[in-house]
PDB file of C-alpha atoms in Angstrom:
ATOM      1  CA  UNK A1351      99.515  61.672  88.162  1.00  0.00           C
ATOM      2  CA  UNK A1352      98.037  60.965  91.728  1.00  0.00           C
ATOM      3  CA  UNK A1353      95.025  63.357  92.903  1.00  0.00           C
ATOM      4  CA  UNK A1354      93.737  63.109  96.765  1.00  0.00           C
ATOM      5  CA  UNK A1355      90.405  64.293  97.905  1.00  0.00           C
ATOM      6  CA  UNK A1356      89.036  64.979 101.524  1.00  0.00           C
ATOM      7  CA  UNK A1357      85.378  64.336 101.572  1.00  0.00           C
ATOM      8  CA  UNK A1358      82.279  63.370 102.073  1.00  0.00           C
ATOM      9  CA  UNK A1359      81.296  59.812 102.043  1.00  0.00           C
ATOM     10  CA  UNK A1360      81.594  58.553  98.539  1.00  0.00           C
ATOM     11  CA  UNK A1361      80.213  55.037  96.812  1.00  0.00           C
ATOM     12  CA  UNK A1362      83.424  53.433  95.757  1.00  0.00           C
ATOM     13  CA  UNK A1363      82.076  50.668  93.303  1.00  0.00           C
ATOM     14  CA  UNK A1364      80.711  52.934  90.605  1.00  0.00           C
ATOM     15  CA  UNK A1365      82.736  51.824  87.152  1.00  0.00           C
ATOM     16  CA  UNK A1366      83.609  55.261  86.102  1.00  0.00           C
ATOM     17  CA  UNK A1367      86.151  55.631  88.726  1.00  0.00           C
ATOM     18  CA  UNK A1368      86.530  52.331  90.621  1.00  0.00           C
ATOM     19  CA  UNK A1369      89.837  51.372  88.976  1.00  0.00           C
ATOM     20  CA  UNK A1370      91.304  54.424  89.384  1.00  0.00           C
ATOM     21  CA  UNK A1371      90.861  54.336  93.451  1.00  0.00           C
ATOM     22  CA  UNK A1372      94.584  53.214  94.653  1.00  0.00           C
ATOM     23  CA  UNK A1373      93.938  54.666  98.552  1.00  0.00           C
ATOM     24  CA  UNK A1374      90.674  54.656  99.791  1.00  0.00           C
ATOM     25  CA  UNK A1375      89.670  55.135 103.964  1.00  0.00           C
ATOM     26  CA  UNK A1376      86.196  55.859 104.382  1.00  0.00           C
ATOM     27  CA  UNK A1377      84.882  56.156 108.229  1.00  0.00           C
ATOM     28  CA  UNK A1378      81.706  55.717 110.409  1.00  0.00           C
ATOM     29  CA  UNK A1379      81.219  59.609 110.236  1.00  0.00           C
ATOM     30  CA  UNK A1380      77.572  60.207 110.430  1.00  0.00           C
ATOM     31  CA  UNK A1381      77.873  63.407 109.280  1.00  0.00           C
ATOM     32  CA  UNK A1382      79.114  62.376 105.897  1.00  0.00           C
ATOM     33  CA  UNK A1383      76.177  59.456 105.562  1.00  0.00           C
ATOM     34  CA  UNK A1384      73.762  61.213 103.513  1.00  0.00           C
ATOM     35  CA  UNK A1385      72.705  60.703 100.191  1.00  0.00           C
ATOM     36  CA  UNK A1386      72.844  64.450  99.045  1.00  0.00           C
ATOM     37  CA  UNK A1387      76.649  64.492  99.888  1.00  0.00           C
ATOM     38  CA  UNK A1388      77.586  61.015  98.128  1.00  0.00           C
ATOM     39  CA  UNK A1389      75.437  62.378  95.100  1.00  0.00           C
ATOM     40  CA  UNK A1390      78.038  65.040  95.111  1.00  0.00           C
ATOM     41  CA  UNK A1391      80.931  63.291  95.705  1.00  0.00           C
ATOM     42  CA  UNK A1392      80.502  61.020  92.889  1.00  0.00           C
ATOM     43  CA  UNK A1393      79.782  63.328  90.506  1.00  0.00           C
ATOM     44  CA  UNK A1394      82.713  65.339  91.600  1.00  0.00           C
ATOM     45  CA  UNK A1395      85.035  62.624  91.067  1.00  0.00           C
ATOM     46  CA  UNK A1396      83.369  61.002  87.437  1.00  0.00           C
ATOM     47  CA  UNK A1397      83.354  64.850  86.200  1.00  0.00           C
ATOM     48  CA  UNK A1398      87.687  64.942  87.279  1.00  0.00           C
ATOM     49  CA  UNK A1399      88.769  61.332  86.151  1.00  0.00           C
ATOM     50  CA  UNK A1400      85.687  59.260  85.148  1.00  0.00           C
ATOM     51  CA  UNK A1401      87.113  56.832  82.236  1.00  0.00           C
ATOM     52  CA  UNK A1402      83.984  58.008  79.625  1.00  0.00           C
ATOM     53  CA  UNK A1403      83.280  61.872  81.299  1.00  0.00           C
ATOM     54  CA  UNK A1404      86.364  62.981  83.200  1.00  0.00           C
ATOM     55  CA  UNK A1405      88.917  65.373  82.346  1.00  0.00           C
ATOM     56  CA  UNK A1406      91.777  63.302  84.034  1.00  0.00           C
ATOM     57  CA  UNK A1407      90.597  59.332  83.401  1.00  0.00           C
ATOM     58  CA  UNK A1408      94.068  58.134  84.325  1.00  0.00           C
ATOM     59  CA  UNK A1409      94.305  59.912  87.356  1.00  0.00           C
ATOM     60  CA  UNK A1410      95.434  57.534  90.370  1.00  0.00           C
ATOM     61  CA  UNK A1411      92.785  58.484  92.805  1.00  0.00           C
ATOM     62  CA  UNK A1412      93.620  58.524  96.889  1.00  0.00           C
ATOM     63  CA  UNK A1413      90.079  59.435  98.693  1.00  0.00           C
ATOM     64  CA  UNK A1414      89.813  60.376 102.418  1.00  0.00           C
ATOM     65  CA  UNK A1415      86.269  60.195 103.904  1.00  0.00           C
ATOM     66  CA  UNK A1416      86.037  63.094 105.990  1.00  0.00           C
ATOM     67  CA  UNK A1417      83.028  65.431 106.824  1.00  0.00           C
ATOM     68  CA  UNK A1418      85.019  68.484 107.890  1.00  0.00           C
ATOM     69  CA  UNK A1419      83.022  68.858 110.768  1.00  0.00           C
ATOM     70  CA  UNK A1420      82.637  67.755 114.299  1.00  0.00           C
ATOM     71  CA  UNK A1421      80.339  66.526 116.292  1.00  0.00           C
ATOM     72  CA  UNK A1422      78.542  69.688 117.260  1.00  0.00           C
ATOM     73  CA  UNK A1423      78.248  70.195 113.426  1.00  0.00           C
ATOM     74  CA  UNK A1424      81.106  72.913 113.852  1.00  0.00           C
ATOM     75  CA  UNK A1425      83.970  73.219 111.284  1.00  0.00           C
ATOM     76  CA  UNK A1426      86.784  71.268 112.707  1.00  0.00           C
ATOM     77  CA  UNK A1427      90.222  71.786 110.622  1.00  0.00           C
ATOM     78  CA  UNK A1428      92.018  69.493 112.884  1.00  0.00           C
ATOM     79  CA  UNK A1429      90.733  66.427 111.450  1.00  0.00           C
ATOM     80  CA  UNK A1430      91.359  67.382 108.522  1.00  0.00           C
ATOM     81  CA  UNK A1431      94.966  68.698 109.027  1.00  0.00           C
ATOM     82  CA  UNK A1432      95.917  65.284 110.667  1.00  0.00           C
ATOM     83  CA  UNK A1433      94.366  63.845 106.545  1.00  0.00           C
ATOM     84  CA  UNK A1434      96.540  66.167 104.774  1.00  0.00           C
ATOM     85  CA  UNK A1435      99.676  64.924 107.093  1.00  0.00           C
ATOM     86  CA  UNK A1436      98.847  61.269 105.915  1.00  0.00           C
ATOM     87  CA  UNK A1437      98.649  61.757 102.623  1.00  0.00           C
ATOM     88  CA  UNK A1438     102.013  63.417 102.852  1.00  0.00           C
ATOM     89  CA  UNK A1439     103.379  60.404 104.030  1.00  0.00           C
ATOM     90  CA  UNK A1440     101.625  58.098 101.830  1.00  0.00           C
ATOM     91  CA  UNK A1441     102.759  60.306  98.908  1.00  0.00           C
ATOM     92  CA  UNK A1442     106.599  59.442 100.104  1.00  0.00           C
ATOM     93  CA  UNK A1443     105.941  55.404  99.863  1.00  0.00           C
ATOM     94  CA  UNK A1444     104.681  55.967  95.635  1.00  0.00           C
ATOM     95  CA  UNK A1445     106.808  55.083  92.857  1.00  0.00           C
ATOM     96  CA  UNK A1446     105.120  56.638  90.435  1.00  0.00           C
ATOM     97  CA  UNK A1447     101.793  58.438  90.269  1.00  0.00           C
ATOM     98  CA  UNK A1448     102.811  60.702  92.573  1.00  0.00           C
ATOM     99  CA  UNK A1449      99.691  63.304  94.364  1.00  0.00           C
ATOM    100  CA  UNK A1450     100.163  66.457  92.459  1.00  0.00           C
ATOM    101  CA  UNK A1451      96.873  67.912  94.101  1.00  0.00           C
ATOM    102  CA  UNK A1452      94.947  67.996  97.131  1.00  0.00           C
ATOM    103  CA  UNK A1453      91.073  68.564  97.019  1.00  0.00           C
ATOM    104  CA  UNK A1454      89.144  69.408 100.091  1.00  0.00           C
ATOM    105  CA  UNK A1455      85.221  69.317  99.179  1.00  0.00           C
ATOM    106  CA  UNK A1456      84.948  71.593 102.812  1.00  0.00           C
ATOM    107  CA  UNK A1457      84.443  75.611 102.692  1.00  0.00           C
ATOM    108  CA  UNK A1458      87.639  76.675 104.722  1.00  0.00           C
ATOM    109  CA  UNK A1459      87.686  80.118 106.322  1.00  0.00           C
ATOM    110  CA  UNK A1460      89.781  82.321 108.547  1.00  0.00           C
ATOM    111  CA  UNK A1461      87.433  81.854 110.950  1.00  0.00           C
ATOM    112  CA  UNK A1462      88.076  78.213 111.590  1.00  0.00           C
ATOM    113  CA  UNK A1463      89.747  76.731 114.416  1.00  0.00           C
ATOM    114  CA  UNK A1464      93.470  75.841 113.558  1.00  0.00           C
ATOM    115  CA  UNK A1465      93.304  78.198 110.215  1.00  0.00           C
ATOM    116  CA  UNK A1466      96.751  79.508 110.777  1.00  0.00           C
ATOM    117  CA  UNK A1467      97.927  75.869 111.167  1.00  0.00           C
ATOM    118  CA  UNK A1468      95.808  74.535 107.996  1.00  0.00           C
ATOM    119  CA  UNK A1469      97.521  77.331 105.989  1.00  0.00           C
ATOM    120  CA  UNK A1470     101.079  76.414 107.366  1.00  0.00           C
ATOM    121  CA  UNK A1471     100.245  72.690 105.910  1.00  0.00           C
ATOM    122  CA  UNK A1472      98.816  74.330 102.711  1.00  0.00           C
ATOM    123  CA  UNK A1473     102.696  75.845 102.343  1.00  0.00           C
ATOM    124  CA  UNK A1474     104.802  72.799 103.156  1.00  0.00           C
ATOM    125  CA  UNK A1475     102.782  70.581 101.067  1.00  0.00           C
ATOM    126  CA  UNK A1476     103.332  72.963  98.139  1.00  0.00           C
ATOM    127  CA  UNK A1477     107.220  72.554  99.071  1.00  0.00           C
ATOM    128  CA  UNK A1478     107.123  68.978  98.223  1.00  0.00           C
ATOM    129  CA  UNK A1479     105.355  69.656  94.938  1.00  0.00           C
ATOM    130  CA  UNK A1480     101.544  68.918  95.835  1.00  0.00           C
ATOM    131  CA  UNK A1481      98.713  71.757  95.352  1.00  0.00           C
ATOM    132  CA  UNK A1482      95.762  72.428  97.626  1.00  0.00           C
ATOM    133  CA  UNK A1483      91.721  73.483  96.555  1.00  0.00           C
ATOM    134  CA  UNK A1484      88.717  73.648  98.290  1.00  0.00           C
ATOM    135  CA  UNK A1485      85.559  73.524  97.575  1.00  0.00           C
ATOM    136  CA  UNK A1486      84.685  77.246  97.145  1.00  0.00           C
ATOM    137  CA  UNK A1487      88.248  77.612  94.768  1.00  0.00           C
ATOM    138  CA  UNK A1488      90.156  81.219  95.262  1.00  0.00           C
ATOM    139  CA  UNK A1489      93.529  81.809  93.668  1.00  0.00           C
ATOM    140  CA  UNK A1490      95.743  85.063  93.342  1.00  0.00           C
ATOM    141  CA  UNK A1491      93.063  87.045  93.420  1.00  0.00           C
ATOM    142  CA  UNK A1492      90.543  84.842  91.407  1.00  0.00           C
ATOM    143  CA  UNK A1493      87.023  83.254  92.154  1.00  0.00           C
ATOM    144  CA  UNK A1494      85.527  80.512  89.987  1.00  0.00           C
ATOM    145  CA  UNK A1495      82.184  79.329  89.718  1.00  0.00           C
ATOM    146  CA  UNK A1496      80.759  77.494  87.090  1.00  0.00           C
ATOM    147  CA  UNK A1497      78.633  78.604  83.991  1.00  0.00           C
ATOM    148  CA  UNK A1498      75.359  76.747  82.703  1.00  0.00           C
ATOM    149  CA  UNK A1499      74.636  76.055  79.045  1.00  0.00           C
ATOM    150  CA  UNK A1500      71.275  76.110  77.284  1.00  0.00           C
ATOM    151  CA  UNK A1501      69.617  72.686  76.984  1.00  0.00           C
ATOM    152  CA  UNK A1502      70.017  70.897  74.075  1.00  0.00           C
ATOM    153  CA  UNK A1503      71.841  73.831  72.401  1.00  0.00           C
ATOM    154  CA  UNK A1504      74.811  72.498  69.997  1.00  0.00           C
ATOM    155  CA  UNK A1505      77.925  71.302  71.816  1.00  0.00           C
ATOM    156  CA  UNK A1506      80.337  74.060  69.569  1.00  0.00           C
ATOM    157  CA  UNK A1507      78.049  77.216  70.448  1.00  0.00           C
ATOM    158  CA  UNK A1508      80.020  78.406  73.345  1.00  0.00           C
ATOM    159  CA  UNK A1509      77.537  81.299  73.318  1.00  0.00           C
ATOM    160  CA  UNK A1510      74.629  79.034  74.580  1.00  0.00           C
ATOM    161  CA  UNK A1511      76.451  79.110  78.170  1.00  0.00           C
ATOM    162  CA  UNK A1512      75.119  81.548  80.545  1.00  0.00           C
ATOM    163  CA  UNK A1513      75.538  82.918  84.145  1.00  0.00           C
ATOM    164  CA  UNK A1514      71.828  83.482  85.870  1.00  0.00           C
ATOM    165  CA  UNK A1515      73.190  85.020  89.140  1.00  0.00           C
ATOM    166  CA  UNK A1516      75.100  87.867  88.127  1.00  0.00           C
ATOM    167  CA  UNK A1517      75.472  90.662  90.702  1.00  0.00           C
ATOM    168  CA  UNK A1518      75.866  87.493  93.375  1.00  0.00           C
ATOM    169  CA  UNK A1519      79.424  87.218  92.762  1.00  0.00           C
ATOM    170  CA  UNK A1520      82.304  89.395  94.119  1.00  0.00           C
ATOM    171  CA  UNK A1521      84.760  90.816  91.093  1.00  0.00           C
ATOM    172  CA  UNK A1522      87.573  88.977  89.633  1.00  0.00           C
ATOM    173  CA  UNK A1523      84.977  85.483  88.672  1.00  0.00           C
ATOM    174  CA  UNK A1524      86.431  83.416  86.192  1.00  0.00           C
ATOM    175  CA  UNK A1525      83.683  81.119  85.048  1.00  0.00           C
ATOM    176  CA  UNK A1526      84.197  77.537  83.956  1.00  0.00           C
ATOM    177  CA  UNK A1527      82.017  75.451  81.602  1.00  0.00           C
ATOM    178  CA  UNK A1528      80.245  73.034  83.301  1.00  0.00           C
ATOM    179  CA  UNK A1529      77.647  71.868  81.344  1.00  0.00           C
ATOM    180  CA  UNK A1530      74.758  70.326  82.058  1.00  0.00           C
ATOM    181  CA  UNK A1531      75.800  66.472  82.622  1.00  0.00           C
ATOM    182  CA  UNK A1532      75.378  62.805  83.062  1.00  0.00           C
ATOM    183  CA  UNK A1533      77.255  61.903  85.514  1.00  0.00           C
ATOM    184  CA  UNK A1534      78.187  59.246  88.242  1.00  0.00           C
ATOM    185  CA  UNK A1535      75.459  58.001  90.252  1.00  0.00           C
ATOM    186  CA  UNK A1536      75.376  55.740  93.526  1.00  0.00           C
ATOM    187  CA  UNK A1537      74.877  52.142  92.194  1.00  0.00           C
ATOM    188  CA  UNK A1538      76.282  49.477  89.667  1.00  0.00           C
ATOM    189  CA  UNK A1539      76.561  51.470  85.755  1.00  0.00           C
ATOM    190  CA  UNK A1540      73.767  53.916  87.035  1.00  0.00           C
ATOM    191  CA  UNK A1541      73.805  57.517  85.728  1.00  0.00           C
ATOM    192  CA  UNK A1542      71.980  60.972  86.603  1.00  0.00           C
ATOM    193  CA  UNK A1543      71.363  63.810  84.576  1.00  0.00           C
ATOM    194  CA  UNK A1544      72.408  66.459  86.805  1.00  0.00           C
ATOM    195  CA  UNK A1545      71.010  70.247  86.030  1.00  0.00           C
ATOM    196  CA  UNK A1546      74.243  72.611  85.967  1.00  0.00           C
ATOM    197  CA  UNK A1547      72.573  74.520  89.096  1.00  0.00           C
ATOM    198  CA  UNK A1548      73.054  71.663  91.134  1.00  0.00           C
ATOM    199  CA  UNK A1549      76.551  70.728  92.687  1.00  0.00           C
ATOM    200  CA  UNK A1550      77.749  73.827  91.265  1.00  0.00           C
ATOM    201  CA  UNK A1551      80.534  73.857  93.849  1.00  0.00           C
ATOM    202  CA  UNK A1552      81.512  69.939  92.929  1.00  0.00           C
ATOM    203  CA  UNK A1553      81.091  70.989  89.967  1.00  0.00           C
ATOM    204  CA  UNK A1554      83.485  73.938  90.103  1.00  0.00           C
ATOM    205  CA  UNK A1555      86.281  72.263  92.037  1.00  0.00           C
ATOM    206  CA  UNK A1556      86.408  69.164  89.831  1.00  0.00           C
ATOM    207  CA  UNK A1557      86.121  71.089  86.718  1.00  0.00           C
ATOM    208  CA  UNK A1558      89.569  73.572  87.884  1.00  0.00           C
ATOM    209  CA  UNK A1559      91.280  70.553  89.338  1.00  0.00           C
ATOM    210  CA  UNK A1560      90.793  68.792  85.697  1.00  0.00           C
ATOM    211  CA  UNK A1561      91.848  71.325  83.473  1.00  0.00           C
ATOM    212  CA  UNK A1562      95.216  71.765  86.178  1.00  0.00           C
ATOM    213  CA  UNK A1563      95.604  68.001  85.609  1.00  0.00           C
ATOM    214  CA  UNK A1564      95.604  68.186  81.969  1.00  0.00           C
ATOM    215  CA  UNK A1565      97.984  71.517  82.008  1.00  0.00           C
ATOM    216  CA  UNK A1566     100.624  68.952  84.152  1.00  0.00           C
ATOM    217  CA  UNK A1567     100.243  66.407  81.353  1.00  0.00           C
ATOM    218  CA  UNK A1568     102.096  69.519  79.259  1.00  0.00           C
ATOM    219  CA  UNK A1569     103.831  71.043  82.369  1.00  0.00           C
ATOM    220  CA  UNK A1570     104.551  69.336  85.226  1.00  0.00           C
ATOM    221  CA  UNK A1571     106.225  71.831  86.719  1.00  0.00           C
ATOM    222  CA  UNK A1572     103.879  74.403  86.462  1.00  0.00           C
ATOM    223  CA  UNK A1573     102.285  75.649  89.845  1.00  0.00           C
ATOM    224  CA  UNK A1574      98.775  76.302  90.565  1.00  0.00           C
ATOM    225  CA  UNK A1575      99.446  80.180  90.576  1.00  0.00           C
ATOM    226  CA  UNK A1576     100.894  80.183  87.800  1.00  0.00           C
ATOM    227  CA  UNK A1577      98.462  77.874  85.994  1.00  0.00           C
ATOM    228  CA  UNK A1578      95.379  80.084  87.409  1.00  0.00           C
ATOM    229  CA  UNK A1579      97.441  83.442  85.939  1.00  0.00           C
ATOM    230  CA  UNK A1580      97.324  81.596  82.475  1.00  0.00           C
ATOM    231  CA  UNK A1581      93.885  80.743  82.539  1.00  0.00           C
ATOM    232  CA  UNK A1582      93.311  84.402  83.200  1.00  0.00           C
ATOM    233  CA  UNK A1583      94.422  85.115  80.506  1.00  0.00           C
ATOM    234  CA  UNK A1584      92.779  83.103  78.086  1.00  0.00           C
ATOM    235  CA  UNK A1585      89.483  83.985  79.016  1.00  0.00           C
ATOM    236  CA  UNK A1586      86.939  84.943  75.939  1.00  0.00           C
ATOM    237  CA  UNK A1587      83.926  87.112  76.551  1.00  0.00           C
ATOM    238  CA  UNK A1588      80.639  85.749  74.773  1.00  0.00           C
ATOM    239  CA  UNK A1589      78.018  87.558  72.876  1.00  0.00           C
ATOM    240  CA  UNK A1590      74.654  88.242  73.966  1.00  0.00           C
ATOM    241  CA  UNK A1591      72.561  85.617  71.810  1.00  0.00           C
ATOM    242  CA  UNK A1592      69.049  86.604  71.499  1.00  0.00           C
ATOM    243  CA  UNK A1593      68.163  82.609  70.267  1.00  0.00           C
ATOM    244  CA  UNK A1594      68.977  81.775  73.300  1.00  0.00           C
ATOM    245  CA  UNK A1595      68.098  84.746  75.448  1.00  0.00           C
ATOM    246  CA  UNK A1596      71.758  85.193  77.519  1.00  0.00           C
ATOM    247  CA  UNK A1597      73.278  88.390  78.165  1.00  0.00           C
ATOM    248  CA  UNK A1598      77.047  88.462  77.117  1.00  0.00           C
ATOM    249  CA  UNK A1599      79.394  87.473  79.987  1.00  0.00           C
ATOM    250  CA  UNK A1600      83.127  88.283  79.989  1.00  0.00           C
ATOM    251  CA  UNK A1601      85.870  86.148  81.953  1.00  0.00           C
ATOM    252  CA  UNK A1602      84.961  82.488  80.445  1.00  0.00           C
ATOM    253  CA  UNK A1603      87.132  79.950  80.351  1.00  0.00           C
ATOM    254  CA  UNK A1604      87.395  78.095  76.627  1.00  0.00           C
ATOM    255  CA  UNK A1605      89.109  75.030  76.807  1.00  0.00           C
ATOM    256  CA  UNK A1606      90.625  74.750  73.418  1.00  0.00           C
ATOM    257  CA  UNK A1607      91.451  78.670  74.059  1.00  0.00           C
ATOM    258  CA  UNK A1608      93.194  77.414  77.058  1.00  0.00           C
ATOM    259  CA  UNK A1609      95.227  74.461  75.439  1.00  0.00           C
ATOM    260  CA  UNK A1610      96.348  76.619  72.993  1.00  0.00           C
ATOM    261  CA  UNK A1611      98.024  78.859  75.412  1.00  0.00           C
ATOM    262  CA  UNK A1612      99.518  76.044  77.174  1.00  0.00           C
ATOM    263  CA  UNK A1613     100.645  74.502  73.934  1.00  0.00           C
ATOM    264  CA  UNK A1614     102.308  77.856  72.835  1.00  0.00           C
ATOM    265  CA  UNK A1615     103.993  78.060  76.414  1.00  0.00           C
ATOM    266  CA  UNK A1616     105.339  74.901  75.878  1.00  0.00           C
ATOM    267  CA  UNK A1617     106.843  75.447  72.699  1.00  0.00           C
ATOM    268  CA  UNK A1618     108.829  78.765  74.054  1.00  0.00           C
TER     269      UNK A1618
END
């Protein structure tokens, strides 16, 4: 399946996800030229469809550079609406691969300029079968953040994963593992070790957008609402584990606990 993102600037030769770029337009943006940001947005897209650590490594990849900003340093939807109307079109020239999702690595509000617009896209390009996230991911009611896991604890002890800003978030979290990870990093076969509190909103977004990937791969004509309603409710609550001093934390995504679901949907 085909996956867009809208972002910042990204470095395109990195092996994990080179092969997989089939559009890519990058810009002279300034405001995107920073090292923090293409840390980010290479991490973001080896954790989705990297060919050794992402969820979806036969993804076709289109990538838009694209701050979100303008040259004050103000949010500026209109840039980015006139991004989602080209990838419409360049969605109507693909034989196969076609985008199933949209990710927009910019915190959207009703606040911006041209909201009402941005939201009017959000709807027609769900008509023609292609999904929308941003970077701070809200669906029917549900927020998603990301959940640490103990250092060196044993990959199967799901209760080594903890949540160290409880009280922070607003009800209604569903947390997603995101370990902590080697990931992409800018240069030829070079790799970070990235500490789960950093990029926890890359982190988040790529995460969601990979597990929706994999649920098309079993569904593909399952919705985003519907798929965020299932992963609801196959959420597990972990026990408080004194070993590893973390409270218990309910709402947590399980990935095999989610597969299953999807499997047993798919069966009825």
């Amino acid at each position: 399946m085909g996956i867009a993102i809208i972002g910042p600037q990204l470095y395109v030769d990195h092996p994990e996800y080179n092969d997989n770029l089939k559009l890519f337009y990058g810009s002279e943006d300034p405001l995107s030229q920073n090292l923090f940001s293409t840390l980010g947005s290479g991490a973001m897209l080896s954790n989705l469809a990297g060919k050794s650590l992402g969820y979806a490594p036969e993804a076709s990849l289109a990538y838009i550079v694209n701050s979100g900003y303008d040259e004050k340093g103000k949010q500026d939807l209109s840039s980015i609406l006139e991004n989602m109307d080209s990838l419409l079109e360049y969605n109507k020239t693909l034989k196969k691969d076609p985008i199933r999702m949209i990710l927009i690595l910019s915190d959207i509000n009703t606040q911006d300029r041209a909201y009402d617009t941005y939201r009017t896209k959000v709807e027609e390009l769900k008509q023609a079968g292609i999904e929308v996230m941003t970077k701070m991911p809200y669906f029917n009611g549900h927020y998603f953040t990301t959940v640490a896991k103990i250092p060196y604890a044993p990959l199967d002890d799901v209760n080594s994963y903890y949540f160290d800003k409880a009280g922070e978030t607003p009800d209604h979290v569903l947390y997603l593992p995101y370990a902590n990870r080697v990931l992409a990093f800018p240069g030829e076969k070079t790799y970070f070790y990235y500490p789960s509190s950093f990029d926890v909103n890359y982190g988040t977004i790529s995460t969601l957008a990979g597990f929706y990937a994999l649920a098309l791969q079993m569904d593909s004509s399952l919705t985003l609402d519907e798929f965020v309603e299932i992963v609801a409710d196959s959420t597990i609550t972990l026990r408080p584990d004194k070993e590893y001093r973390v409270t218990g934390l309910e709402n947590v995504i399980y990935p095999s606990r989610l597969y299953d679901h999807l499997a047993a949907m798919k069966e009825n």
